Amino acid sequence: MRRVTISLLTTLGAIVAGDAGAADATGESTYQSSCVACHGADGVGVLPGVPDLTATDGPLALADEVLVKRIGDGFQSPGSPMAMPARGGNPSLSDEDLKAEVDYMRKEFGVR
C-alpha cells in the first residue's frame, strides 16, 4: 500500500510539474508574439512612452489581477503617447493566456 501511495504521489508531482512547464511556455510564447514589439526582449521598452517592465516601481509592481485586467482591456500609461491595445492586439488570447504571460514576465524580468 505504501509503494502505491508513493507511486501515485510521484506521478501526480510529474503531472503538476508538466503543467507548470506548459504555462511557462504559453506565457513566453504570448509575450514573444504579442508584447516584444513594444516592450522588447529585455522588458525595458523599445518605443517612447512604453513602461519599463524591469523597474521595481513599474507595471510588474502591481497585483496580478490588475495586470491581467489592464492587458485584457488595454491600457494607456500616464504620460505615454500611445495605448497598449486590448490583449496586446490579439483578441484570441484567453484570460489564462494572460495569466501565464504575467507569470512569465515576473520570472523573466525579476520583479516580484
Coordinates of N, CA and C in Angstrom, one line a residue:
M1 N 0.8 -1.2 0.0 CA 0.0 0.0 0.0 C 0.9 1.3 0.0
R2 N 1.9 1.3 0.8 CA 2.8 2.4 0.9 C 3.5 2.7 -0.5
R3 N 3.9 1.6 -1.2 CA 4.5 1.8 -2.5 C 3.5 2.4 -3.5
V4 N 2.3 2.0 -3.5 CA 1.3 2.5 -4.4 C 1.1 4.0 -4.1
T5 N 1.0 4.4 -2.8 CA 0.8 5.8 -2.4 C 2.0 6.6 -2.9
I6 N 3.2 6.2 -2.7 CA 4.4 6.9 -3.2 C 4.4 7.0 -4.7
S7 N 4.0 5.9 -5.4 CA 4.0 6.0 -6.8 C 2.9 7.0 -7.3
L8 N 1.8 7.0 -6.7 CA 0.7 7.9 -7.1 C 1.2 9.4 -6.8
L9 N 1.8 9.6 -5.7 CA 2.3 11.0 -5.4 C 3.4 11.4 -6.4
T10 N 4.2 10.5 -6.8 CA 5.3 10.8 -7.7 C 4.7 11.1 -9.1
T11 N 3.7 10.4 -9.5 CA 3.0 10.6 -10.8 C 2.3 11.9 -10.8
L12 N 1.6 12.2 -9.7 CA 0.9 13.5 -9.6 C 1.9 14.7 -9.6
G13 N 3.0 14.5 -8.9 CA 4.0 15.6 -9.0 C 4.5 15.8 -10.4
A14 N 4.7 14.8 -11.1 CA 5.2 15.0 -12.5 C 4.2 15.6 -13.4
I15 N 2.9 15.3 -13.1 CA 1.8 15.9 -13.9 C 1.8 17.4 -13.6
V16 N 1.8 17.8 -12.3 CA 1.8 19.2 -11.9 C 3.0 19.9 -12.5
A17 N 4.2 19.3 -12.4 CA 5.4 20.0 -12.9 C 5.2 20.2 -14.4
G18 N 4.7 19.2 -15.1 CA 4.5 19.3 -16.5 C 3.5 20.4 -16.9
D19 N 2.5 20.6 -16.1 CA 1.5 21.7 -16.4 C 2.2 23.0 -16.1
A20 N 3.0 23.2 -15.1 CA 3.7 24.4 -14.9 C 4.6 24.7 -16.1
G21 N 5.3 23.8 -16.6 CA 6.1 24.0 -17.8 C 5.3 24.5 -19.0
A22 N 4.1 23.9 -19.1 CA 3.2 24.3 -20.2 C 2.8 25.8 -20.1
A23 N 2.5 26.2 -18.8 CA 2.1 27.6 -18.5 C 3.3 28.5 -18.8
D24 N 4.5 28.1 -18.5 CA 5.7 28.9 -18.8 C 5.9 29.1 -20.3
A25 N 5.7 28.0 -21.0 CA 5.8 28.0 -22.5 C 4.8 28.9 -23.1
T26 N 3.5 28.8 -22.6 CA 2.4 29.7 -23.1 C 2.7 31.1 -22.8
G27 N 3.2 31.4 -21.6 CA 3.5 32.8 -21.2 C 4.6 33.4 -22.1
E28 N 5.6 32.6 -22.3 CA 6.7 33.1 -23.1 C 6.3 33.3 -24.5
S29 N 5.6 32.3 -25.1 CA 5.2 32.5 -26.5 C 4.2 33.6 -26.7
T30 N 3.3 33.9 -25.7 CA 2.4 35.0 -25.7 C 3.2 36.3 -25.7
Y31 N 4.2 36.4 -24.8 CA 5.0 37.6 -24.7 C 5.7 37.8 -26.0
Q32 N 6.4 36.8 -26.5 CA 7.1 36.9 -27.8 C 6.3 37.3 -29.0
S33 N 5.0 36.9 -29.0 CA 4.2 37.1 -30.2 C 3.4 38.4 -30.0
S34 N 3.1 38.9 -28.8 CA 2.2 40.0 -28.6 C 2.8 41.2 -27.9
C35 N 3.9 41.0 -27.2 CA 4.4 42.1 -26.4 C 5.8 42.6 -26.7
V36 N 6.6 41.7 -27.3 CA 8.0 42.0 -27.5 C 8.2 43.2 -28.5
A37 N 7.3 43.5 -29.4 CA 7.5 44.6 -30.3 C 7.6 45.9 -29.6
C38 N 6.8 46.1 -28.6 CA 6.9 47.4 -27.8 C 7.7 47.3 -26.6
H39 N 7.6 46.2 -25.8 CA 8.3 46.1 -24.5 C 9.7 45.6 -24.7
G40 N 10.0 45.0 -25.8 CA 11.4 44.5 -26.1 C 11.7 43.1 -25.4
A41 N 12.7 42.5 -25.9 CA 13.1 41.2 -25.4 C 13.5 41.3 -23.9
D42 N 14.1 42.4 -23.6 CA 14.6 42.6 -22.2 C 13.6 43.3 -21.3
G43 N 12.4 43.7 -21.8 CA 11.4 44.3 -21.0 C 11.5 45.8 -20.7
V44 N 12.6 46.4 -21.2 CA 12.8 47.8 -20.8 C 12.0 48.8 -21.7
G45 N 11.4 48.3 -22.8 CA 10.6 49.1 -23.7 C 11.5 49.6 -24.9
V46 N 11.0 49.5 -26.1 CA 11.7 49.9 -27.3 C 11.1 51.2 -27.9
L47 N 10.0 51.6 -27.5 CA 9.3 52.8 -28.0 C 9.2 53.8 -27.0
P48 N 9.2 55.1 -27.3 CA 9.0 56.2 -26.3 C 7.6 56.0 -25.6
G49 N 7.6 56.1 -24.3 CA 6.4 56.0 -23.5 C 6.0 54.7 -23.1
V50 N 6.7 53.6 -23.6 CA 6.4 52.2 -23.2 C 7.0 52.0 -21.8
P51 N 6.2 51.6 -20.8 CA 6.8 51.4 -19.5 C 7.9 50.3 -19.4
D52 N 8.9 50.5 -18.5 CA 9.9 49.6 -18.3 C 9.4 48.5 -17.4
L53 N 9.3 47.3 -17.9 CA 8.8 46.2 -17.0 C 9.8 45.7 -16.0
T54 N 11.1 46.1 -16.1 CA 12.1 45.7 -15.2 C 12.2 46.7 -14.0
A55 N 11.6 47.8 -14.1 CA 11.7 48.8 -13.0 C 10.9 48.3 -11.7
T56 N 11.5 48.4 -10.6 CA 10.9 47.9 -9.4 C 9.6 48.6 -9.1
D57 N 9.4 49.9 -9.5 CA 8.1 50.6 -9.3 C 7.3 50.6 -10.6
G58 N 7.6 49.7 -11.6 CA 7.0 49.7 -12.9 C 5.7 48.9 -12.8
P59 N 5.1 48.5 -14.0 CA 3.9 47.8 -14.0 C 3.9 46.5 -13.3
L60 N 5.0 45.8 -13.2 CA 5.0 44.5 -12.6 C 5.0 44.6 -11.1
A61 N 5.1 45.8 -10.5 CA 4.9 46.0 -9.1 C 3.4 45.9 -8.7
L62 N 2.5 45.9 -9.7 CA 1.1 45.8 -9.4 C 0.7 44.4 -9.2
A63 N -0.5 44.2 -8.6 CA -1.1 42.8 -8.4 C -1.4 42.2 -9.7
D64 N -1.3 40.9 -9.7 CA -1.6 40.1 -10.9 C -3.0 40.4 -11.5
E65 N -4.0 40.6 -10.6 CA -5.3 40.8 -11.1 C -5.4 42.2 -11.9
V66 N -4.7 43.2 -11.4 CA -4.6 44.5 -12.1 C -4.0 44.3 -13.4
L67 N -2.8 43.6 -13.5 CA -2.1 43.5 -14.7 C -2.9 42.7 -15.8
V68 N -3.6 41.6 -15.3 CA -4.4 40.8 -16.3 C -5.5 41.7 -16.8
K69 N -6.2 42.5 -16.0 CA -7.2 43.4 -16.4 C -6.7 44.4 -17.4
R70 N -5.6 45.0 -17.1 CA -5.0 46.1 -18.0 C -4.6 45.5 -19.3
I71 N -4.0 44.3 -19.3 CA -3.6 43.6 -20.5 C -4.9 43.2 -21.3
G72 N -5.8 42.7 -20.6 CA -7.1 42.2 -21.3 C -7.9 43.4 -21.9
D73 N -8.0 44.5 -21.1 CA -8.8 45.6 -21.6 C -8.1 46.6 -22.4
G74 N -6.7 46.6 -22.3 CA -5.9 47.6 -22.9 C -5.7 48.7 -21.9
F75 N -4.6 49.5 -22.0 CA -4.3 50.5 -21.0 C -3.4 51.5 -21.6
Q76 N -3.5 52.8 -21.2 CA -2.6 53.8 -21.6 C -2.0 54.3 -20.3
S77 N -0.7 54.2 -20.2 CA 0.1 54.7 -19.1 C 0.1 56.2 -19.1
P78 N 0.0 56.8 -17.9 CA 0.0 58.2 -17.8 C 1.3 58.8 -18.5
G79 N 1.1 59.8 -19.3 CA 2.3 60.4 -20.0 C 2.7 59.7 -21.2
S80 N 2.1 58.5 -21.5 CA 2.5 57.8 -22.7 C 1.7 58.3 -23.9
P81 N 2.4 58.5 -25.1 CA 1.7 59.0 -26.2 C 0.8 57.9 -26.9
M82 N 0.9 56.7 -26.5 CA 0.2 55.6 -27.1 C -0.4 54.6 -26.1
A83 N -1.4 53.9 -26.5 CA -2.0 53.0 -25.6 C -1.7 51.6 -26.0
M84 N -1.6 50.7 -25.0 CA -1.5 49.3 -25.3 C -2.8 48.7 -25.7
P85 N -2.9 48.1 -26.8 CA -4.2 47.5 -27.3 C -4.7 46.4 -26.4
A86 N -6.0 46.2 -26.3 CA -6.5 45.1 -25.6 C -5.9 43.8 -26.0
R87 N -5.5 42.9 -25.1 CA -4.9 41.6 -25.3 C -3.7 41.7 -26.2
G88 N -3.0 42.8 -26.1 CA -1.8 43.0 -26.9 C -2.1 43.0 -28.4
G89 N -3.3 43.3 -28.8 CA -3.7 43.2 -30.2 C -4.1 41.9 -30.7
N90 N -4.1 40.9 -29.8 CA -4.5 39.5 -30.2 C -5.8 39.1 -29.5
P91 N -7.0 39.3 -30.1 CA -8.2 39.0 -29.4 C -8.4 37.6 -29.1
S92 N -7.6 36.7 -29.6 CA -7.8 35.2 -29.4 C -7.2 34.8 -28.0
L93 N -6.4 35.7 -27.4 CA -5.8 35.3 -26.1 C -6.9 35.2 -25.0
S94 N -6.8 34.1 -24.3 CA -7.7 33.9 -23.2 C -7.2 34.5 -21.9
D95 N -8.0 34.6 -20.9 CA -7.5 35.1 -19.6 C -6.4 34.2 -19.0
E96 N -6.5 32.9 -19.3 CA -5.5 32.0 -18.8 C -4.1 32.3 -19.5
D97 N -4.2 32.6 -20.8 CA -3.0 33.0 -21.5 C -2.4 34.3 -20.9
L98 N -3.2 35.2 -20.5 CA -2.8 36.5 -20.0 C -2.1 36.2 -18.6
K99 N -2.7 35.3 -17.8 CA -2.2 35.0 -16.5 C -0.8 34.3 -16.7
A100 N -0.7 33.4 -17.6 CA 0.6 32.8 -17.9 C 1.6 33.8 -18.4
E101 N 1.2 34.8 -19.1 CA 2.1 35.8 -19.6 C 2.6 36.7 -18.4
V102 N 1.7 37.0 -17.5 CA 2.2 37.8 -16.3 C 3.2 37.0 -15.5
D103 N 2.9 35.7 -15.3 CA 3.8 34.8 -14.6 C 5.2 34.8 -15.3
Y104 N 5.2 34.7 -16.6 CA 6.4 34.7 -17.4 C 7.2 36.0 -17.2
M105 N 6.5 37.1 -17.3 CA 7.1 38.4 -17.2 C 7.8 38.6 -15.8
R106 N 7.1 38.1 -14.8 CA 7.6 38.2 -13.4 C 8.9 37.4 -13.3
K107 N 8.9 36.2 -13.8 CA 10.1 35.3 -13.8 C 11.2 35.9 -14.6
E108 N 10.9 36.3 -15.8 CA 11.9 36.8 -16.8 C 12.5 38.1 -16.4
F109 N 11.7 39.0 -15.8 CA 12.2 40.3 -15.5 C 12.5 40.6 -14.1
G110 N 12.3 39.5 -13.3 CA 12.7 39.5 -11.9 C 12.0 40.5 -10.9
V111 N 10.8 40.9 -11.3 CA 10.0 41.8 -10.4 C 9.0 40.9 -9.8
R112 N 9.0 41.0 -8.4 CA 8.0 40.1 -7.7 C 7.0 41.0 -6.9

